[in-house]
PDB file of C-alpha atoms and ligand atoms in Angstrom:
ATOM      1  CA  MET A   1       0.000   0.000   0.000  1.00 87.00           C
ATOM      2  CA  ASP A   2       1.452   3.342  -1.070  1.00 92.00           C
ATOM      3  CA  ILE A   3       1.397   5.904   1.722  1.00 95.00           C
ATOM      4  CA  THR A   4       1.949   9.651   1.720  1.00 96.00           C
ATOM      5  CA  VAL A   5       2.658  10.979   5.173  1.00 97.00           C
ATOM      6  CA  PHE A   6       1.548  14.525   6.070  1.00 98.00           C
ATOM      7  CA  LEU A   7       3.864  16.207   8.569  1.00 98.00           C
ATOM      8  CA  GLY A   8       3.155  19.603  10.069  1.00 97.00           C
ATOM      9  CA  ALA A   9       1.989  21.374  13.175  1.00 96.00           C
ATOM     10  CA  PRO A  10      -1.567  21.155  14.424  1.00 94.00           C
ATOM     11  CA  GLY A  11      -3.384  23.843  12.434  1.00 91.00           C
ATOM     12  CA  SER A  12      -1.088  23.676   9.397  1.00 94.00           C
ATOM     13  CA  GLY A  13      -3.964  22.497   7.171  1.00 92.00           C
ATOM     14  CA  LYS A  14      -3.083  18.810   6.808  1.00 94.00           C
ATOM     15  CA  GLY A  15      -6.643  17.565   7.413  1.00 91.00           C
ATOM     16  CA  THR A  16      -8.262  20.110   5.091  1.00 90.00           C
ATOM     17  CA  GLN A  17      -5.872  19.237   2.266  1.00 94.00           C
ATOM     18  CA  ALA A  18      -6.194  15.499   2.842  1.00 94.00           C
ATOM     19  CA  LYS A  19      -9.976  15.754   2.484  1.00 90.00           C
ATOM     20  CA  LEU A  20      -9.597  17.592  -0.840  1.00 92.00           C
ATOM     21  CA  LEU A  21      -7.226  14.897  -2.139  1.00 91.00           C
ATOM     22  CA  VAL A  22      -9.782  12.223  -1.310  1.00 90.00           C
ATOM     23  CA  GLU A  23     -12.167  13.930  -3.728  1.00 86.00           C
ATOM     24  CA  SER A  24      -9.692  14.786  -6.502  1.00 86.00           C
ATOM     25  CA  LEU A  25      -7.210  11.873  -6.530  1.00 85.00           C
ATOM     26  CA  LYS A  26      -9.376   9.228  -4.813  1.00 85.00           C
ATOM     27  CA  PHE A  27      -6.852   8.837  -2.013  1.00 89.00           C
ATOM     28  CA  LEU A  28      -7.963   7.407   1.287  1.00 93.00           C
ATOM     29  CA  HIS A  29      -7.536   9.779   4.242  1.00 93.00           C
ATOM     30  CA  LEU A  30      -6.482   8.195   7.509  1.00 95.00           C
ATOM     31  CA  SER A  31      -6.342  10.612  10.444  1.00 95.00           C
ATOM     32  CA  THR A  32      -5.199   9.076  13.721  1.00 96.00           C
ATOM     33  CA  GLY A  33      -6.786  12.008  15.580  1.00 94.00           C
ATOM     34  CA  ASP A  34     -10.167  11.134  13.979  1.00 92.00           C
ATOM     35  CA  VAL A  35      -9.725   7.441  14.849  1.00 94.00           C
ATOM     36  CA  LEU A  36      -9.095   8.429  18.486  1.00 96.00           C
ATOM     37  CA  ARG A  37     -12.010  10.895  18.594  1.00 93.00           C
ATOM     38  CA  ASN A  38     -14.323   8.156  17.242  1.00 92.00           C
ATOM     39  CA  ALA A  39     -13.002   5.789  19.916  1.00 94.00           C
ATOM     40  CA  ILE A  40     -13.756   8.414  22.582  1.00 94.00           C
ATOM     41  CA  ALA A  41     -17.278   8.924  21.203  1.00 91.00           C
ATOM     42  CA  ALA A  42     -17.807   5.140  21.360  1.00 94.00           C
ATOM     43  CA  ASN A  43     -16.366   5.037  24.908  1.00 96.00           C
ATOM     44  CA  SER A  44     -14.152   2.077  23.920  1.00 95.00           C
ATOM     45  CA  PRO A  45     -11.114   1.048  26.010  1.00 94.00           C
ATOM     46  CA  LEU A  46      -8.868   2.817  23.459  1.00 94.00           C
ATOM     47  CA  GLY A  47     -11.028   5.938  23.739  1.00 95.00           C
ATOM     48  CA  ARG A  48     -10.853   5.910  27.523  1.00 95.00           C
ATOM     49  CA  GLU A  49      -7.056   5.558  27.439  1.00 95.00           C
ATOM     50  CA  ALA A  50      -6.575   8.239  24.769  1.00 96.00           C
ATOM     51  CA  LYS A  51      -8.917  10.843  26.265  1.00 95.00           C
ATOM     52  CA  SER A  52      -6.761  11.744  29.246  1.00 94.00           C
ATOM     53  CA  PHE A  53      -3.774  12.421  26.984  1.00 96.00           C
ATOM     54  CA  MET A  54      -5.744  14.287  24.340  1.00 95.00           C
ATOM     55  CA  ASP A  55      -7.521  16.559  26.831  1.00 93.00           C
ATOM     56  CA  ARG A  56      -4.124  17.739  28.063  1.00 94.00           C
ATOM     57  CA  GLY A  57      -2.650  18.115  24.562  1.00 94.00           C
ATOM     58  CA  GLU A  58      -0.165  15.293  25.238  1.00 96.00           C
ATOM     59  CA  LEU A  59       0.687  12.492  22.820  1.00 97.00           C
ATOM     60  CA  VAL A  60      -0.930   9.091  23.254  1.00 98.00           C
ATOM     61  CA  PRO A  61       1.952   6.640  24.005  1.00 98.00           C
ATOM     62  CA  ASP A  62       3.838   5.192  21.026  1.00 97.00           C
ATOM     63  CA  ARG A  63       3.017   1.576  21.846  1.00 96.00           C
ATOM     64  CA  THR A  64      -0.736   2.229  21.704  1.00 96.00           C
ATOM     65  CA  MET A  65      -0.482   4.360  18.553  1.00 97.00           C
ATOM     66  CA  ILE A  66       1.732   1.941  16.628  1.00 96.00           C
ATOM     67  CA  GLY A  67      -0.571  -0.987  17.454  1.00 94.00           C
ATOM     68  CA  LEU A  68      -3.599   1.079  16.450  1.00 95.00           C
ATOM     69  CA  LEU A  69      -2.051   2.131  13.152  1.00 95.00           C
ATOM     70  CA  VAL A  70      -0.981  -1.368  12.137  1.00 93.00           C
ATOM     71  CA  ASP A  71      -4.466  -2.744  12.944  1.00 93.00           C
ATOM     72  CA  THR A  72      -6.135   0.055  10.994  1.00 93.00           C
ATOM     73  CA  LEU A  73      -3.862  -0.392   7.939  1.00 92.00           C
ATOM     74  CA  HIS A  74      -4.714  -4.087   7.829  1.00 91.00           C
ATOM     75  CA  GLN A  75      -8.415  -3.275   7.668  1.00 91.00           C
ATOM     76  CA  LEU A  76      -8.209  -0.776   4.781  1.00 90.00           C
ATOM     77  CA  PRO A  77      -9.679  -1.604   1.374  1.00 86.00           C
ATOM     78  CA  SER A  78      -7.240  -1.583  -1.549  1.00 80.00           C
ATOM     79  CA  VAL A  79      -7.016   1.985  -2.853  1.00 82.00           C
ATOM     80  CA  ASN A  80      -4.954   4.329  -5.082  1.00 78.00           C
ATOM     81  CA  GLY A  81      -3.009   5.594  -2.126  1.00 89.00           C
ATOM     82  CA  VAL A  82      -3.373   6.569   1.498  1.00 94.00           C
ATOM     83  CA  VAL A  83      -2.755   9.958   3.070  1.00 95.00           C
ATOM     84  CA  LEU A  84      -1.679   9.481   6.640  1.00 97.00           C
ATOM     85  CA  ASP A  85      -2.534  12.588   8.657  1.00 96.00           C
ATOM     86  CA  GLY A  86      -1.253  12.815  12.245  1.00 96.00           C
ATOM     87  CA  PHE A  87       1.029   9.770  12.141  1.00 97.00           C
ATOM     88  CA  PRO A  88       3.972   9.493  12.659  1.00 98.00           C
ATOM     89  CA  ARG A  89       4.403  12.096  15.375  1.00 97.00           C
ATOM     90  CA  THR A  90       7.606  10.675  16.881  1.00 97.00           C
ATOM     91  CA  GLN A  91      10.759   9.033  15.571  1.00 96.00           C
ATOM     92  CA  PRO A  92       9.805   5.555  16.958  1.00 97.00           C
ATOM     93  CA  GLN A  93       6.458   5.842  15.139  1.00 98.00           C
ATOM     94  CA  ALA A  94       8.259   6.705  11.869  1.00 97.00           C
ATOM     95  CA  GLU A  95      10.618   3.757  12.292  1.00 97.00           C
ATOM     96  CA  ALA A  96       7.753   1.369  13.066  1.00 96.00           C
ATOM     97  CA  LEU A  97       5.925   2.507   9.941  1.00 97.00           C
ATOM     98  CA  ASP A  98       9.023   1.838   7.821  1.00 97.00           C
ATOM     99  CA  THR A  99       9.206  -1.745   9.073  1.00 96.00           C
ATOM    100  CA  GLU A 100       5.507  -2.500   8.470  1.00 93.00           C
ATOM    101  CA  PRO A 101       5.421  -4.908   5.495  1.00 91.00           C
ATOM    102  CA  SER A 102       1.948  -3.864   4.277  1.00 86.00           C
ATOM    103  CA  ALA A 103       2.934  -0.175   3.996  1.00 90.00           C
ATOM    104  CA  LYS A 104       5.394   1.732   1.846  1.00 94.00           C
ATOM    105  CA  VAL A 105       5.847   5.409   2.641  1.00 97.00           C
ATOM    106  CA  SER A 106       6.932   6.937  -0.656  1.00 95.00           C
ATOM    107  CA  LYS A 107       6.576  10.632   0.232  1.00 97.00           C
ATOM    108  CA  ALA A 108       6.397  12.821   3.329  1.00 98.00           C
ATOM    109  CA  VAL A 109       4.924  16.268   2.788  1.00 98.00           C
ATOM    110  CA  TYR A 110       5.917  18.821   5.411  1.00 98.00           C
ATOM    111  CA  PHE A 111       3.322  21.603   5.726  1.00 97.00           C
ATOM    112  CA  GLU A 112       5.398  24.614   6.734  1.00 96.00           C
ATOM    113  CA  VAL A 113       3.581  27.427   8.576  1.00 94.00           C
ATOM    114  CA  PRO A 114       5.402  30.029  10.698  1.00 90.00           C
ATOM    115  CA  GLN A 115       4.861  29.457  14.404  1.00 86.00           C
ATOM    116  CA  ARG A 116       3.162  32.846  14.934  1.00 83.00           C
ATOM    117  CA  ASP A 117       0.343  31.956  12.490  1.00 90.00           C
ATOM    118  CA  LEU A 118      -0.480  28.609  14.055  1.00 92.00           C
ATOM    119  CA  ILE A 119      -2.192  29.826  17.226  1.00 90.00           C
ATOM    120  CA  ALA A 120      -4.706  31.972  15.330  1.00 87.00           C
ATOM    121  CA  ARG A 121      -5.373  29.124  12.913  1.00 89.00           C
ATOM    122  CA  LEU A 122      -6.048  26.666  15.725  1.00 91.00           C
ATOM    123  CA  THR A 123      -8.102  28.802  18.066  1.00 90.00           C
ATOM    124  CA  GLY A 124     -10.306  29.995  15.133  1.00 92.00           C
ATOM    125  CA  ARG A 125     -10.973  26.450  13.951  1.00 92.00           C
ATOM    126  CA  ARG A 126     -14.530  25.100  14.250  1.00 95.00           C
ATOM    127  CA  ILE A 127     -15.639  21.571  13.470  1.00 94.00           C
ATOM    128  CA  CYS A 128     -19.039  20.099  12.764  1.00 95.00           C
ATOM    129  CA  LYS A 129     -20.366  18.177  15.749  1.00 92.00           C
ATOM    130  CA  ASN A 130     -22.181  15.873  13.364  1.00 92.00           C
ATOM    131  CA  CYS A 131     -19.851  15.082  10.405  1.00 91.00           C
ATOM    132  CA  GLY A 132     -16.466  16.437  11.555  1.00 88.00           C
ATOM    133  CA  GLU A 133     -16.041  18.882   8.639  1.00 90.00           C
ATOM    134  CA  SER A 134     -13.558  21.618   9.498  1.00 90.00           C
ATOM    135  CA  PHE A 135     -14.068  25.401   9.136  1.00 92.00           C
ATOM    136  CA  HIS A 136     -12.291  28.521  10.324  1.00 90.00           C
ATOM    137  CA  GLU A 137     -13.912  31.683  11.664  1.00 91.00           C
ATOM    138  CA  VAL A 138     -11.781  33.886   9.410  1.00 87.00           C
ATOM    139  CA  LEU A 139      -9.927  31.721   6.871  1.00 83.00           C
ATOM    140  CA  LEU A 140     -12.698  29.322   5.882  1.00 87.00           C
ATOM    141  CA  PRO A 141     -16.004  30.586   7.288  1.00 94.00           C
ATOM    142  CA  PRO A 142     -19.171  28.521   6.787  1.00 97.00           C
ATOM    143  CA  LYS A 143     -21.914  29.961   4.549  1.00 97.00           C
ATOM    144  CA  ILE A 144     -24.251  30.267   7.576  1.00 97.00           C
ATOM    145  CA  ALA A 145     -22.565  31.244  10.850  1.00 95.00           C
ATOM    146  CA  GLY A 146     -22.307  28.356  13.285  1.00 96.00           C
ATOM    147  CA  ARG A 147     -23.678  25.762  10.810  1.00 97.00           C
ATOM    148  CA  CYS A 148     -21.899  23.150   8.697  1.00 97.00           C
ATOM    149  CA  ASP A 149     -22.065  23.711   4.905  1.00 97.00           C
ATOM    150  CA  LYS A 150     -22.335  19.980   4.289  1.00 95.00           C
ATOM    151  CA  CYS A 151     -24.915  18.745   6.792  1.00 97.00           C
ATOM    152  CA  SER A 152     -26.116  21.892   8.687  1.00 97.00           C
ATOM    153  CA  GLY A 153     -24.769  20.376  11.922  1.00 97.00           C
ATOM    154  CA  GLU A 154     -23.711  22.636  14.781  1.00 97.00           C
ATOM    155  CA  LEU A 155     -20.120  23.955  14.616  1.00 97.00           C
ATOM    156  CA  ILE A 156     -18.132  23.673  17.829  1.00 96.00           C
ATOM    157  CA  GLN A 157     -14.573  24.234  19.013  1.00 94.00           C
ATOM    158  CA  ARG A 158     -12.566  21.044  19.568  1.00 90.00           C
ATOM    159  CA  PRO A 159     -11.808  20.843  23.314  1.00 88.00           C
ATOM    160  CA  ASP A 160      -8.083  20.625  22.541  1.00 91.00           C
ATOM    161  CA  ASP A 161      -8.218  23.801  20.404  1.00 92.00           C
ATOM    162  CA  SER A 162      -8.654  25.946  23.549  1.00 90.00           C
ATOM    163  CA  ASP A 163      -5.814  28.449  24.212  1.00 89.00           C
ATOM    164  CA  ALA A 164      -4.152  26.516  27.040  1.00 87.00           C
ATOM    165  CA  VAL A 165      -4.109  23.136  25.297  1.00 93.00           C
ATOM    166  CA  VAL A 166      -3.007  24.613  21.960  1.00 93.00           C
ATOM    167  CA  GLN A 167       0.192  25.925  23.601  1.00 92.00           C
ATOM    168  CA  ARG A 168       1.086  22.449  24.855  1.00 93.00           C
ATOM    169  CA  ARG A 169       0.273  20.748  21.514  1.00 94.00           C
ATOM    170  CA  LEU A 170       2.554  23.182  19.668  1.00 94.00           C
ATOM    171  CA  GLU A 171       5.326  22.754  22.231  1.00 95.00           C
ATOM    172  CA  ILE A 172       5.231  18.977  21.728  1.00 96.00           C
ATOM    173  CA  PHE A 173       5.128  19.360  17.960  1.00 96.00           C
ATOM    174  CA  PHE A 174       8.276  21.516  17.936  1.00 95.00           C
ATOM    175  CA  GLU A 175      10.044  19.075  20.279  1.00 96.00           C
ATOM    176  CA  GLN A 176       9.475  16.147  17.905  1.00 96.00           C
ATOM    177  CA  ASN A 177       9.391  17.717  14.468  1.00 96.00           C
ATOM    178  CA  ASP A 178      13.099  18.170  13.632  1.00 96.00           C
ATOM    179  CA  LYS A 179      13.790  14.464  14.110  1.00 96.00           C
ATOM    180  CA  LEU A 180      10.856  13.506  11.911  1.00 97.00           C
ATOM    181  CA  VAL A 181      11.806  15.926   9.136  1.00 97.00           C
ATOM    182  CA  GLU A 182      15.370  14.645   9.290  1.00 97.00           C
ATOM    183  CA  HIS A 183      14.156  11.027   9.122  1.00 97.00           C
ATOM    184  CA  TYR A 184      12.388  11.600   5.794  1.00 98.00           C
ATOM    185  CA  GLU A 185      14.999  14.032   4.430  1.00 97.00           C
ATOM    186  CA  ARG A 186      17.783  11.492   5.002  1.00 97.00           C
ATOM    187  CA  THR A 187      15.855   8.895   3.001  1.00 96.00           C
ATOM    188  CA  ASN A 188      14.994  11.343   0.151  1.00 97.00           C
ATOM    189  CA  ARG A 189      11.252  11.269   0.764  1.00 97.00           C
ATOM    190  CA  LEU A 190      10.691  14.789   2.125  1.00 97.00           C
ATOM    191  CA  ILE A 191       8.708  17.413   0.208  1.00 97.00           C
ATOM    192  CA  ARG A 192       8.529  20.868   1.805  1.00 97.00           C
ATOM    193  CA  LEU A 193       5.275  22.722   1.165  1.00 97.00           C
ATOM    194  CA  ASP A 194       4.679  26.406   1.893  1.00 95.00           C
ATOM    195  CA  ALA A 195       1.306  25.962   3.619  1.00 95.00           C
ATOM    196  CA  LEU A 196       0.482  29.603   4.308  1.00 91.00           C
ATOM    197  CA  GLY A 197      -1.489  30.471   1.131  1.00 88.00           C
ATOM    198  CA  SER A 198      -5.148  29.904   0.235  1.00 89.00           C
ATOM    199  CA  VAL A 199      -6.676  26.440   0.538  1.00 90.00           C
ATOM    200  CA  ASP A 200      -7.230  26.248  -3.263  1.00 93.00           C
ATOM    201  CA  VAL A 201      -3.705  27.286  -4.252  1.00 95.00           C
ATOM    202  CA  ILE A 202      -2.157  24.841  -1.787  1.00 96.00           C
ATOM    203  CA  HIS A 203      -4.414  22.071  -3.074  1.00 96.00           C
ATOM    204  CA  GLN A 204      -3.261  22.698  -6.649  1.00 96.00           C
ATOM    205  CA  THR A 205       0.424  22.749  -5.663  1.00 96.00           C
ATOM    206  CA  LEU A 206       0.026  19.603  -3.602  1.00 95.00           C
ATOM    207  CA  SER A 207      -1.834  17.708  -6.341  1.00 94.00           C
ATOM    208  CA  ARG A 208       0.978  18.561  -8.770  1.00 94.00           C
ATOM    209  CA  LEU A 209       3.641  17.442  -6.296  1.00 92.00           C
ATOM    210  CA  LEU A 210       1.918  14.151  -5.555  1.00 90.00           C
ATOM    211  CA  GLN A 211       1.358  13.267  -9.187  1.00 86.00           C
ATOM    212  CA  SER A 212       4.950  13.978 -10.300  1.00 78.00           C
TER     213      SER A 212
HETATM  214  P1  LIG B   1      -4.937  15.627  15.666  1.00 89.51           P
HETATM  215  O1  LIG B   1      -6.386  15.529  15.313  1.00 89.51           O
HETATM  216  O2  LIG B   1      -4.038  14.978  14.635  1.00 89.51           O
HETATM  217  O3  LIG B   1      -4.510  17.030  16.012  1.00 89.51           O
HETATM  218  O4  LIG B   1      -4.732  14.750  17.000  1.00 89.51           O
HETATM  219  C1  LIG B   1      -5.409  15.085  18.201  1.00 89.51           C
HETATM  220  C2  LIG B   1      -4.728  14.417  19.368  1.00 89.51           C
HETATM  221  O5  LIG B   1      -4.756  12.987  19.219  1.00 89.51           O
HETATM  222  C3  LIG B   1      -3.250  14.742  19.554  1.00 89.51           C
HETATM  223  O6  LIG B   1      -3.052  15.965  20.253  1.00 89.51           O
HETATM  224  C4  LIG B   1      -2.785  13.526  20.368  1.00 89.51           C
HETATM  225  O7  LIG B   1      -3.198  13.611  21.718  1.00 89.51           O
HETATM  226  C5  LIG B   1      -3.575  12.386  19.729  1.00 89.51           C
HETATM  227  N1  LIG B   1      -2.834  11.775  18.600  1.00 89.51           N
HETATM  228  C6  LIG B   1      -3.210  11.719  17.285  1.00 89.51           C
HETATM  229  N2  LIG B   1      -2.302  11.084  16.541  1.00 89.51           N
HETATM  230  C7  LIG B   1      -1.315  10.709  17.391  1.00 89.51           C
HETATM  231  C8  LIG B   1      -0.066  10.036  17.221  1.00 89.51           C
HETATM  232  N3  LIG B   1       0.356   9.615  16.023  1.00 89.51           N
HETATM  233  N4  LIG B   1       0.707   9.841  18.327  1.00 89.51           N
HETATM  234  C9  LIG B   1       0.309  10.246  19.550  1.00 89.51           C
HETATM  235  N5  LIG B   1      -0.843  10.902  19.770  1.00 89.51           N
HETATM  236  C10 LIG B   1      -1.652  11.144  18.715  1.00 89.51           C
END
């Protein structure tokens, strides 16, 4: 299975771009954050374990995440390609993914956004309580305030997008990121993407990069 990994800080637009690629290139989007949020909603043992870490903006331990990812990959239908959004987040996760026989990471796209822009992007983010679609109060407002364009569900702030938790999530990202970038750079798989422009322009650039 051919995998493209999306690296980048929370709020760098990885999820938004992954969803657009699902429509245009028929990729499958696998977000470990979404898998964990679904587990929390279902109150499963995984959800109960993950919640305490997620509420504080901490990472769920590697052992749990690696097991979860391998299980999820084995259950996927055969597809054009998979965009992995939110995994790996640590060097051990990247190494585990490279040794997984059913997966081949051919590219790692690093969404680069200056640190000062990330806080505004995260705290302005709103998601649909019903279908999970993502909006932004300023950058990607819904057509009707407070309502999802797709299903009219109520838009809410993710609990971990609050000011205090956002600080911790960014701190952790910057602690781990250099090693991850280096991991994919060393093996000639890294693509740097300026992720500060409009959603449409970034989508076009990304589609070109992934098809070349
Ligand atoms: P995200 O939706 O990708 O921002 O992820 C939300 C939260 O889920 C993160 O802040 C972590 O607590 C947890 N999480 C998601 N993916 C991972 C991962 N690969 N490793 C550890 N924790 C993760």
